[in-house]
Short mmCIF file of C-alpha atoms in Angstrom, two decimals:
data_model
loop_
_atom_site.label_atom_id
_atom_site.label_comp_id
_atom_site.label_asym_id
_atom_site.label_seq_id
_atom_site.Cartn_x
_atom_site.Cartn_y
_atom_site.Cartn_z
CA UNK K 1 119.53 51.36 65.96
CA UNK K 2 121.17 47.83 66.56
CA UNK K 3 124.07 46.52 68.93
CA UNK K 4 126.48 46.96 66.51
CA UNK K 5 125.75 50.32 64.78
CA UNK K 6 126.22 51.75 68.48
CA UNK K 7 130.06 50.05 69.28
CA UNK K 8 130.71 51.18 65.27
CA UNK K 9 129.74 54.86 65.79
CA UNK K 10 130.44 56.24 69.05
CA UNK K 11 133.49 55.76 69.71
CA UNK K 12 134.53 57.47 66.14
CA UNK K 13 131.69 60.22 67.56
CA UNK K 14 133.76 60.61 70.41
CA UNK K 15 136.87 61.07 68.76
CA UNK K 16 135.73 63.06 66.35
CA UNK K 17 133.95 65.30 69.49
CA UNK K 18 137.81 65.30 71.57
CA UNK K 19 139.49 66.51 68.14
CA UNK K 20 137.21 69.64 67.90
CA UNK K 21 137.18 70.30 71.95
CA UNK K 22 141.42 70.24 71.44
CA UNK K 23 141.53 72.58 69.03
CA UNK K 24 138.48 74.94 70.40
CA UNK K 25 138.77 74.48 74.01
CA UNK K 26 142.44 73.85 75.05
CA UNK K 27 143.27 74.72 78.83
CA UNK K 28 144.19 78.31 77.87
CA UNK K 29 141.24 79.31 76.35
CA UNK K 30 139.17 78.14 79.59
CA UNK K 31 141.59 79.95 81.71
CA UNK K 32 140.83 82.90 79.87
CA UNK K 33 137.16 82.40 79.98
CA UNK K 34 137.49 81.41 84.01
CA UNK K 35 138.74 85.23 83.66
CA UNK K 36 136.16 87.10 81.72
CA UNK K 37 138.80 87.14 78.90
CA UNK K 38 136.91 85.84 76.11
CA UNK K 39 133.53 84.17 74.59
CA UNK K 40 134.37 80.56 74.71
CA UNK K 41 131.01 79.15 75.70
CA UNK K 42 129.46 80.77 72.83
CA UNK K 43 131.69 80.16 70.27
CA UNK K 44 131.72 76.08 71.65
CA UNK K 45 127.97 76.44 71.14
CA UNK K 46 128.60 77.99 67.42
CA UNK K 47 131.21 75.19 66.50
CA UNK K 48 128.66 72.33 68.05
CA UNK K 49 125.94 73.31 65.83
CA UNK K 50 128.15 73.69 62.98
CA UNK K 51 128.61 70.25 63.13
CA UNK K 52 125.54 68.48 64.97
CA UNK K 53 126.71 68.04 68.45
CA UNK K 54 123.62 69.66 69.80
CA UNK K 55 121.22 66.88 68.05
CA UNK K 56 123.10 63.95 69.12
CA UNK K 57 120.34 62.41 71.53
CA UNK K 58 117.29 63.65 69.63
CA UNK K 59 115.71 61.85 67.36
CA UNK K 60 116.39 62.27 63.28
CA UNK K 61 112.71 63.33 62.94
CA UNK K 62 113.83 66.46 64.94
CA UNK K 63 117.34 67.21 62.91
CA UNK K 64 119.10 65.01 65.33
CA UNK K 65 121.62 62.10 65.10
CA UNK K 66 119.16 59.59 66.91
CA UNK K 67 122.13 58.44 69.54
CA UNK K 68 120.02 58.90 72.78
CA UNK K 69 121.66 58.28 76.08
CA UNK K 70 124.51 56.96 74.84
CA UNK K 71 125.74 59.50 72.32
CA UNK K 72 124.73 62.24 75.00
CA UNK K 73 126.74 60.25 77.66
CA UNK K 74 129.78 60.46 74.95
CA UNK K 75 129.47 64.29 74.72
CA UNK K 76 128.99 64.87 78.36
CA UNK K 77 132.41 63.36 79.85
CA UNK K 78 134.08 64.80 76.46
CA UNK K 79 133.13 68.08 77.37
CA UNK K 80 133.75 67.52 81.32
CA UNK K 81 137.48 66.04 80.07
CA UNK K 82 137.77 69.59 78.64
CA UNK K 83 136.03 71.91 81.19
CA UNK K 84 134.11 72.93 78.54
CA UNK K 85 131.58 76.09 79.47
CA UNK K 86 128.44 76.82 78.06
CA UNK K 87 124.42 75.85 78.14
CA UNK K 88 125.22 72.19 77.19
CA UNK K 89 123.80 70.24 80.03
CA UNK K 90 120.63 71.82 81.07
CA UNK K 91 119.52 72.68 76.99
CA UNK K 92 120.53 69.05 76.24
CA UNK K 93 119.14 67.74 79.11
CA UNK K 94 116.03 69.87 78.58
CA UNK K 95 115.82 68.85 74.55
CA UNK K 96 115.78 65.41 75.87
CA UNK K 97 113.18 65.41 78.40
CA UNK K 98 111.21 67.28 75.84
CA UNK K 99 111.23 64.46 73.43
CA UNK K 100 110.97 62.05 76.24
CA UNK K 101 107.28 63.82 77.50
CA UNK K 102 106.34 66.89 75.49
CA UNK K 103 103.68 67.14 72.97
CA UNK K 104 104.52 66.55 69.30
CA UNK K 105 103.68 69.73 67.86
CA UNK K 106 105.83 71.12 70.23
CA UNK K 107 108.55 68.82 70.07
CA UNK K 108 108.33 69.80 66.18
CA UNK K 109 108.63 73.18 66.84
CA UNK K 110 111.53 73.80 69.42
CA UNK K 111 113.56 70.56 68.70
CA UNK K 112 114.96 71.44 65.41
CA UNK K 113 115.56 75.00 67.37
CA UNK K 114 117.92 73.46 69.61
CA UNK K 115 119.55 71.10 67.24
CA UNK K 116 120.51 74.71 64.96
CA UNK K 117 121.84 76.31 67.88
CA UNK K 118 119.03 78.67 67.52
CA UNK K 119 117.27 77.63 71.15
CA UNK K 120 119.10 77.20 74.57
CA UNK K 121 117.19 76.38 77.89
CA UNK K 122 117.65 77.04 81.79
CA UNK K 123 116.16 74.35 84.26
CA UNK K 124 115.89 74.16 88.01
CA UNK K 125 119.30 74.21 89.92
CA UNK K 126 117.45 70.86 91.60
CA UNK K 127 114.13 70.03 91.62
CA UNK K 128 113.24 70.07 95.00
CA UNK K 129 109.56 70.63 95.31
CA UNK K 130 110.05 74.39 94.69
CA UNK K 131 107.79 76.19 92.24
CA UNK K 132 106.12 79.14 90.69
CA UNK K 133 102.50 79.81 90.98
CA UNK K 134 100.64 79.74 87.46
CA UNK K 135 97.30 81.91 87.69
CA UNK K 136 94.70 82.50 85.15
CA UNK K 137 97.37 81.09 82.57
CA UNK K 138 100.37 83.71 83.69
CA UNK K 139 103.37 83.60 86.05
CA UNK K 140 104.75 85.94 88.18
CA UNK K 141 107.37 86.75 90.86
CA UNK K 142 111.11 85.17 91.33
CA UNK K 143 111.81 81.48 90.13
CA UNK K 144 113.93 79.40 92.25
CA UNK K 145 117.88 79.11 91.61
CA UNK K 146 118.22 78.36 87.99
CA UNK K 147 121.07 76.47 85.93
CA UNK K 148 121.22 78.81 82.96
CA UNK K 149 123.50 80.42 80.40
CA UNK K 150 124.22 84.04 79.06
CA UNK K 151 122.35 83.21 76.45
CA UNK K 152 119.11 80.78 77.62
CA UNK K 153 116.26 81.72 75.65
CA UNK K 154 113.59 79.52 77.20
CA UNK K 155 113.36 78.63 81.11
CA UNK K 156 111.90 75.56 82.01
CA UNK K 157 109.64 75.87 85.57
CA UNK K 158 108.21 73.46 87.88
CA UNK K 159 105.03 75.02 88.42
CA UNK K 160 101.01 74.76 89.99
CA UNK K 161 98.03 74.65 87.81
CA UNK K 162 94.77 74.84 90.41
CA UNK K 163 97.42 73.10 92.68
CA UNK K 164 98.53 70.37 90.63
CA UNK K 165 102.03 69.75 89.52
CA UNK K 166 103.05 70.84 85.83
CA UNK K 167 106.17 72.05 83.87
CA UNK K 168 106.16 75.55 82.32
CA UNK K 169 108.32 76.58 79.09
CA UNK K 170 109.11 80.47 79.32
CA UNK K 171 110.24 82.62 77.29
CA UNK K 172 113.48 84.92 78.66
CA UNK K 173 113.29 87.79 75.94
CA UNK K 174 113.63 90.71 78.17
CA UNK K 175 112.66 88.53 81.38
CA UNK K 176 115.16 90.20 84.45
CA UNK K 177 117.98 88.02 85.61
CA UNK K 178 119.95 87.81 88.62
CA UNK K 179 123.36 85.81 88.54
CA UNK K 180 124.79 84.08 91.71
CA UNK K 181 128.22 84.74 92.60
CA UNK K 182 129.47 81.27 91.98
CA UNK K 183 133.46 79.69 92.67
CA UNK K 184 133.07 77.72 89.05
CA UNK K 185 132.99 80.31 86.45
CA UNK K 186 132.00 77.88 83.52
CA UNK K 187 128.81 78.08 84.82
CA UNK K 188 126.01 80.58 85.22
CA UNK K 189 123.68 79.58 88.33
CA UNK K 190 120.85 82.61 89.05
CA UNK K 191 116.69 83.77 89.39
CA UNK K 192 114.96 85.19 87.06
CA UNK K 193 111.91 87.80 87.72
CA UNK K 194 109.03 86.89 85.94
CA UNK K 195 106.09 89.93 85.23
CA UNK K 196 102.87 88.20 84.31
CA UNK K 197 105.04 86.29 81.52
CA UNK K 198 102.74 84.00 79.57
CA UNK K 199 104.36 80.35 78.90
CA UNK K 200 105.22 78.95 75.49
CA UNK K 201 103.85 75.66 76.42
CA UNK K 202 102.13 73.75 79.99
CA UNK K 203 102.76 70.20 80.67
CA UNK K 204 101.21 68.20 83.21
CA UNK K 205 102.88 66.26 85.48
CA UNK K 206 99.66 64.80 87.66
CA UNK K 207 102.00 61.55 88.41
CA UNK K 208 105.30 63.07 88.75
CA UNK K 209 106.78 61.36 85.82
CA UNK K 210 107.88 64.42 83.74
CA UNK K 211 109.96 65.30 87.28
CA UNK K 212 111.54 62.38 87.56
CA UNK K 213 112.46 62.46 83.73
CA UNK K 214 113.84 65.89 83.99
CA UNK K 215 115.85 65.05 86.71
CA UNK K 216 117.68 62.15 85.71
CA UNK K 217 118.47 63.63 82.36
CA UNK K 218 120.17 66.20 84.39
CA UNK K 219 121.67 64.23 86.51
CA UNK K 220 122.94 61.76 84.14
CA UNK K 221 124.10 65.19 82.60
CA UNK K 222 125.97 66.17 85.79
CA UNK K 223 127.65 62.47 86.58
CA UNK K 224 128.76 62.75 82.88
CA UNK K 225 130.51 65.47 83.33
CA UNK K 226 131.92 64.53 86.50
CA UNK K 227 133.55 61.33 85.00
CA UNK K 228 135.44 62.96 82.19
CA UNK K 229 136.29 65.73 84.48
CA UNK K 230 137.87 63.50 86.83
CA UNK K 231 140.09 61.59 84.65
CA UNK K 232 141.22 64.54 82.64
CA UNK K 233 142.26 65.72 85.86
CA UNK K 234 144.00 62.17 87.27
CA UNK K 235 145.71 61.62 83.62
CA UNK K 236 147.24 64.92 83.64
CA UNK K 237 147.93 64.68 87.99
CA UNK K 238 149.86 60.89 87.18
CA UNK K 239 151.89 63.05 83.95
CA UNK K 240 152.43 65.34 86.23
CA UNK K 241 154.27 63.37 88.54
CA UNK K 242 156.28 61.02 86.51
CA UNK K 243 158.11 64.52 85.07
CA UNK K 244 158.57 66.63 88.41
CA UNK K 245 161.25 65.66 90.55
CA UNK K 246 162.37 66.42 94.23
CA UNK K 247 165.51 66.06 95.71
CA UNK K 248 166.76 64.46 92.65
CA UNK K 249 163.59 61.34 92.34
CA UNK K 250 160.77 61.36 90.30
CA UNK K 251 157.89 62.11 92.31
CA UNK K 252 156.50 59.10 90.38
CA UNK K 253 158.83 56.31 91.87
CA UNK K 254 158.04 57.19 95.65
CA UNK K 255 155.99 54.50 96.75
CA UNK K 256 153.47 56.49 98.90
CA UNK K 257 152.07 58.17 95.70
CA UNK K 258 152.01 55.65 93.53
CA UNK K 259 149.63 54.10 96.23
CA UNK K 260 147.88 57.42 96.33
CA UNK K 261 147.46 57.95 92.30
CA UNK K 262 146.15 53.95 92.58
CA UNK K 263 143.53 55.26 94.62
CA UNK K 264 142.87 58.38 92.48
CA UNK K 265 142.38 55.80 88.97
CA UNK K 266 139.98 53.59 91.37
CA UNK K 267 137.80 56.22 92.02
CA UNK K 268 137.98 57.61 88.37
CA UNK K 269 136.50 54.06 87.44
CA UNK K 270 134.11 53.50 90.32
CA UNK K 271 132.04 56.23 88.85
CA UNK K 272 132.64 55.18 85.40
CA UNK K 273 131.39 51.81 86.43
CA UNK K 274 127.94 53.64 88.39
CA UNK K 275 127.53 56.35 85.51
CA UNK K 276 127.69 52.94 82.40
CA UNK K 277 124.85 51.36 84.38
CA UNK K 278 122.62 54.86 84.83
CA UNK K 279 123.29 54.98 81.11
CA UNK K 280 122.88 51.81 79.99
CA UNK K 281 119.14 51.64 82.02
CA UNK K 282 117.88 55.09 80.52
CA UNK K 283 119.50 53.83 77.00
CA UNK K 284 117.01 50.32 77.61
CA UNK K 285 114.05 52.00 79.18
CA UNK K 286 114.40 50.00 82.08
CA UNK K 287 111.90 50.54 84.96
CA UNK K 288 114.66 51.72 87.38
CA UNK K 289 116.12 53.87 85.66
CA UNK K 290 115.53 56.76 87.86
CA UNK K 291 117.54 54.88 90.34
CA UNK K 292 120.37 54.26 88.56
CA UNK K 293 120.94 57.52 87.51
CA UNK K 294 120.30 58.70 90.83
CA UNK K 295 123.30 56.75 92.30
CA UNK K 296 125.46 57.56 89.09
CA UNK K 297 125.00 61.19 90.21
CA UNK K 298 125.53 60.93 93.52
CA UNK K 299 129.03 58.52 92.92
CA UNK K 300 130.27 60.34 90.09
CA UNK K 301 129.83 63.50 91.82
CA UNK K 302 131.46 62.14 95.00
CA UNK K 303 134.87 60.34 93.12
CA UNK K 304 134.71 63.92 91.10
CA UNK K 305 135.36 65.83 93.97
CA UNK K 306 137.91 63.26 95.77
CA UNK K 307 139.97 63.26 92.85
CA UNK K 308 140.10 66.91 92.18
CA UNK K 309 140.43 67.56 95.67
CA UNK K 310 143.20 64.90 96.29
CA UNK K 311 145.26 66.35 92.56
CA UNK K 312 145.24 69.44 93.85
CA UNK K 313 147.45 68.58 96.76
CA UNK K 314 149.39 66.08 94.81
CA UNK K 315 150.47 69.31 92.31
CA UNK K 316 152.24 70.25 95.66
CA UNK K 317 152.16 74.38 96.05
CA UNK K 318 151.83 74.90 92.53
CA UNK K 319 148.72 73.05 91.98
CA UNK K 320 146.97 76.59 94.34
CA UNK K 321 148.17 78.96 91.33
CA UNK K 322 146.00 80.38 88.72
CA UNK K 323 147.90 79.20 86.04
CA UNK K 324 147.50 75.52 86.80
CA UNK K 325 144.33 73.56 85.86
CA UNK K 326 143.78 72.02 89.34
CA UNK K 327 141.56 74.60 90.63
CA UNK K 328 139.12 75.11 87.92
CA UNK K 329 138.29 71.02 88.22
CA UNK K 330 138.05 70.93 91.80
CA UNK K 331 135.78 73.70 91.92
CA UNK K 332 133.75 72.41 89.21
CA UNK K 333 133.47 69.34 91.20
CA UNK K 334 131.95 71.16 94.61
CA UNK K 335 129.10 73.15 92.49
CA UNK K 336 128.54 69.20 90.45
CA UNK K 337 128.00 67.96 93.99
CA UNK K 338 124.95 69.79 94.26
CA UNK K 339 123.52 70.41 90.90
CA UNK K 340 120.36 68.47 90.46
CA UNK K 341 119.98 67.71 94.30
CA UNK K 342 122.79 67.14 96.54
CA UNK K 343 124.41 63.84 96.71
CA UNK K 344 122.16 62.76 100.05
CA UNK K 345 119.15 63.88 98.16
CA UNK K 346 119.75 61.57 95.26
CA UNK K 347 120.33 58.59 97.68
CA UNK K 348 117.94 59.03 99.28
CA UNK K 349 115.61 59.76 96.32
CA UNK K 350 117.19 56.00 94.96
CA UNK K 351 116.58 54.51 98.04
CA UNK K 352 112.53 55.42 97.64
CA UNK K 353 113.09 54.28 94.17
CA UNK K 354 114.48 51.04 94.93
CA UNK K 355 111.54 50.18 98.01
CA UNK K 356 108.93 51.12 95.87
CA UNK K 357 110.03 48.67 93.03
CA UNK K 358 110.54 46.55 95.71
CA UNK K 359 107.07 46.69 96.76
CA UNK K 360 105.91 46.03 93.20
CA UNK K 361 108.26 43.14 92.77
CA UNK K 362 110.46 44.44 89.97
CA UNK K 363 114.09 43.52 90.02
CA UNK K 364 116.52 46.04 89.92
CA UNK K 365 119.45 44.05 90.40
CA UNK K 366 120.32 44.10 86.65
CA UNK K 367 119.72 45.88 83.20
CA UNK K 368 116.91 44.19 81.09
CA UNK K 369 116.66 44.21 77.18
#
């Protein structure tokens, strides 16, 4: 797909995405969910595969909309802009990595699942050597902490074949499940107990390439969301402001928080900036990829939380109530922190990245066509 196809289509993509997230996910309806009030994550998922969401990085052989990276970059801040809840990231993620090293006839076979709405995954919380033993072609016992949904039908496991790394698809039909008691209720963290389940599907991963794939998909995933959730949160913090008044002055016009909501919009675009260039690397194929989305993670997920920690206290008392949105973004932003590895883990994890292309004499310093 050329240049200009992509600056013609995704921004109307993205409008078109913020239009149905207004009407389907508005601040109440989250609220609600944050509660146990309602089904909002599954009737998002419903109303995305009504319309294609779900297919917009996979490739129109598989049902999808052929937008890679860049359309699933779109739909990840949208959704963070709107707190959205539901199996988005790690089933999109997941889809992804599929296409990116799964076998064809198997790509054929679940792809157009998830693309329907018909197939939803759960991957590692963070992929941190942890696995499950695979013998004689079954798997048994706990699996780590899993990023899942109420309704994941297939896990995806880090696993050891005759003690050599490899990926495991599951399937969760009547598999047990233990939730986490999490602070962000958008999200479902948990283990499942597996009872000599055989998998759908094995991949090998002799050369750690399917891990590193996996885990920049999520984290690219995770720094998405963490960008749109932290200027949702600034925009409506600045609006905020420039409408409450104390002892008869905008809160706006006092100089010490204008300085403080400058602050606030440069962090919102330092991990714009970090998250365009993870992006814009995986979009390209470029060799250090892996890197850049590691440092988009591990930025995105740090402004995230300094924004929605420093809106919270720039609400005043009011931003500690229930009924503001405050809270539910700043605790989104402490469980983003360390989804897919914790922001020292993907650091240091570019840090290897960047020696070892180092060694081999590959420039990393900028994006390559």
């Amino acid at each position: 797909m050329s240049l200009e196809t992509w600056e013609e289509d995704l921004p109307a993509l993205a409008e078109g995405i913020s239009e149905v997230l207004v009407e389907e996910c508005d601040p109440r309806s989250v609220h609600t969910f944050f509660d146990g009030g309602n089904d909002l994550d599954k009737a998002l998922w419903a109303r995305a595969a009504e319309l294609g969401f779900l297919g917009i990085g996979l490739s129109e052989e598989f049902g999808g909309l052929g937008f890679g990276a860049r359309g699933l970059d779109v739909l990840y801040r949208t959704l963070g802009r709107a707190m959205a809840p539901g199996a988005f990231v790690p089933t999109l993620a997941a889809a992804q990595w599929l296409e990116q090293v799964g076998p064809e006839d198997l790509n054929a076979s679940l792809l157009p699942e998830v693309v329907a709405g018909e197939r939803t995954f759960a991957v590692p919380f963070a992929l941190d050597g942890e696995g499950v033993a695979l013998n004689d072609g079954r798997l048994g016992g706990t699996t780590p902490l899993m990023l899942t949904s109420r309704d994941a039908t297939t896990a995806v496991l880090s696993v050891k074949r005759e003690g050599a790394a490899a990926f495991a698809l599951v399937d969760l039909a009547g598999v047990g499940f233990v939730a986490n008691d999490i602070w962000d209720h958008t999200r479902l963290v948990g283990r499942y107990t597996l009872d000599n389940a055989e998998p759908l599907a094995v991949i090998d991963d002799v050369d750690g390439t399917a891990a590193a794939t996996l885990r920049s998909n999520v984290a690219l995933g995770i720094a998405g969301d963490c960008v749109g959730g932290a200027r949702a949160i600034a925009d409506q913090t600045i609006e905020y402001l420039k409408q409450r008044e104390q002892f008869g002055r905008l809160l706006a016009s006092m100089q010490a928080l204008k300085h403080r909501c400058a602050e606030l919009m440069r962090a919102v675009l330092e991990g714009e900036q970090a998250l365009d260039q993870g992006v814009e690397a995986t979009a390209l194929g470029n060799p250090a990829a892996h890197m850049w989305a590691s440092l988009a993670k591990a930025l995105a997920a740090e402004k995230f939380f300094f924004v929605a920690d420093d809106c919270l206290q720039l609400h005043g008392g009011v931003g500690f109530t229930w009924e503001f949105d405050a809270h539910i973004f700043l605790k989104r932003a402490l469980l983003n922190r360390e989804l897919s590895g914790n922001n020292a883990f993907h650091r240091d994890l570019a840090a290897r990245h960047l020696a070892e292309a180092d060694l081999a004499g590959v420039s990393t310093a900028e994006l390559t066509t």
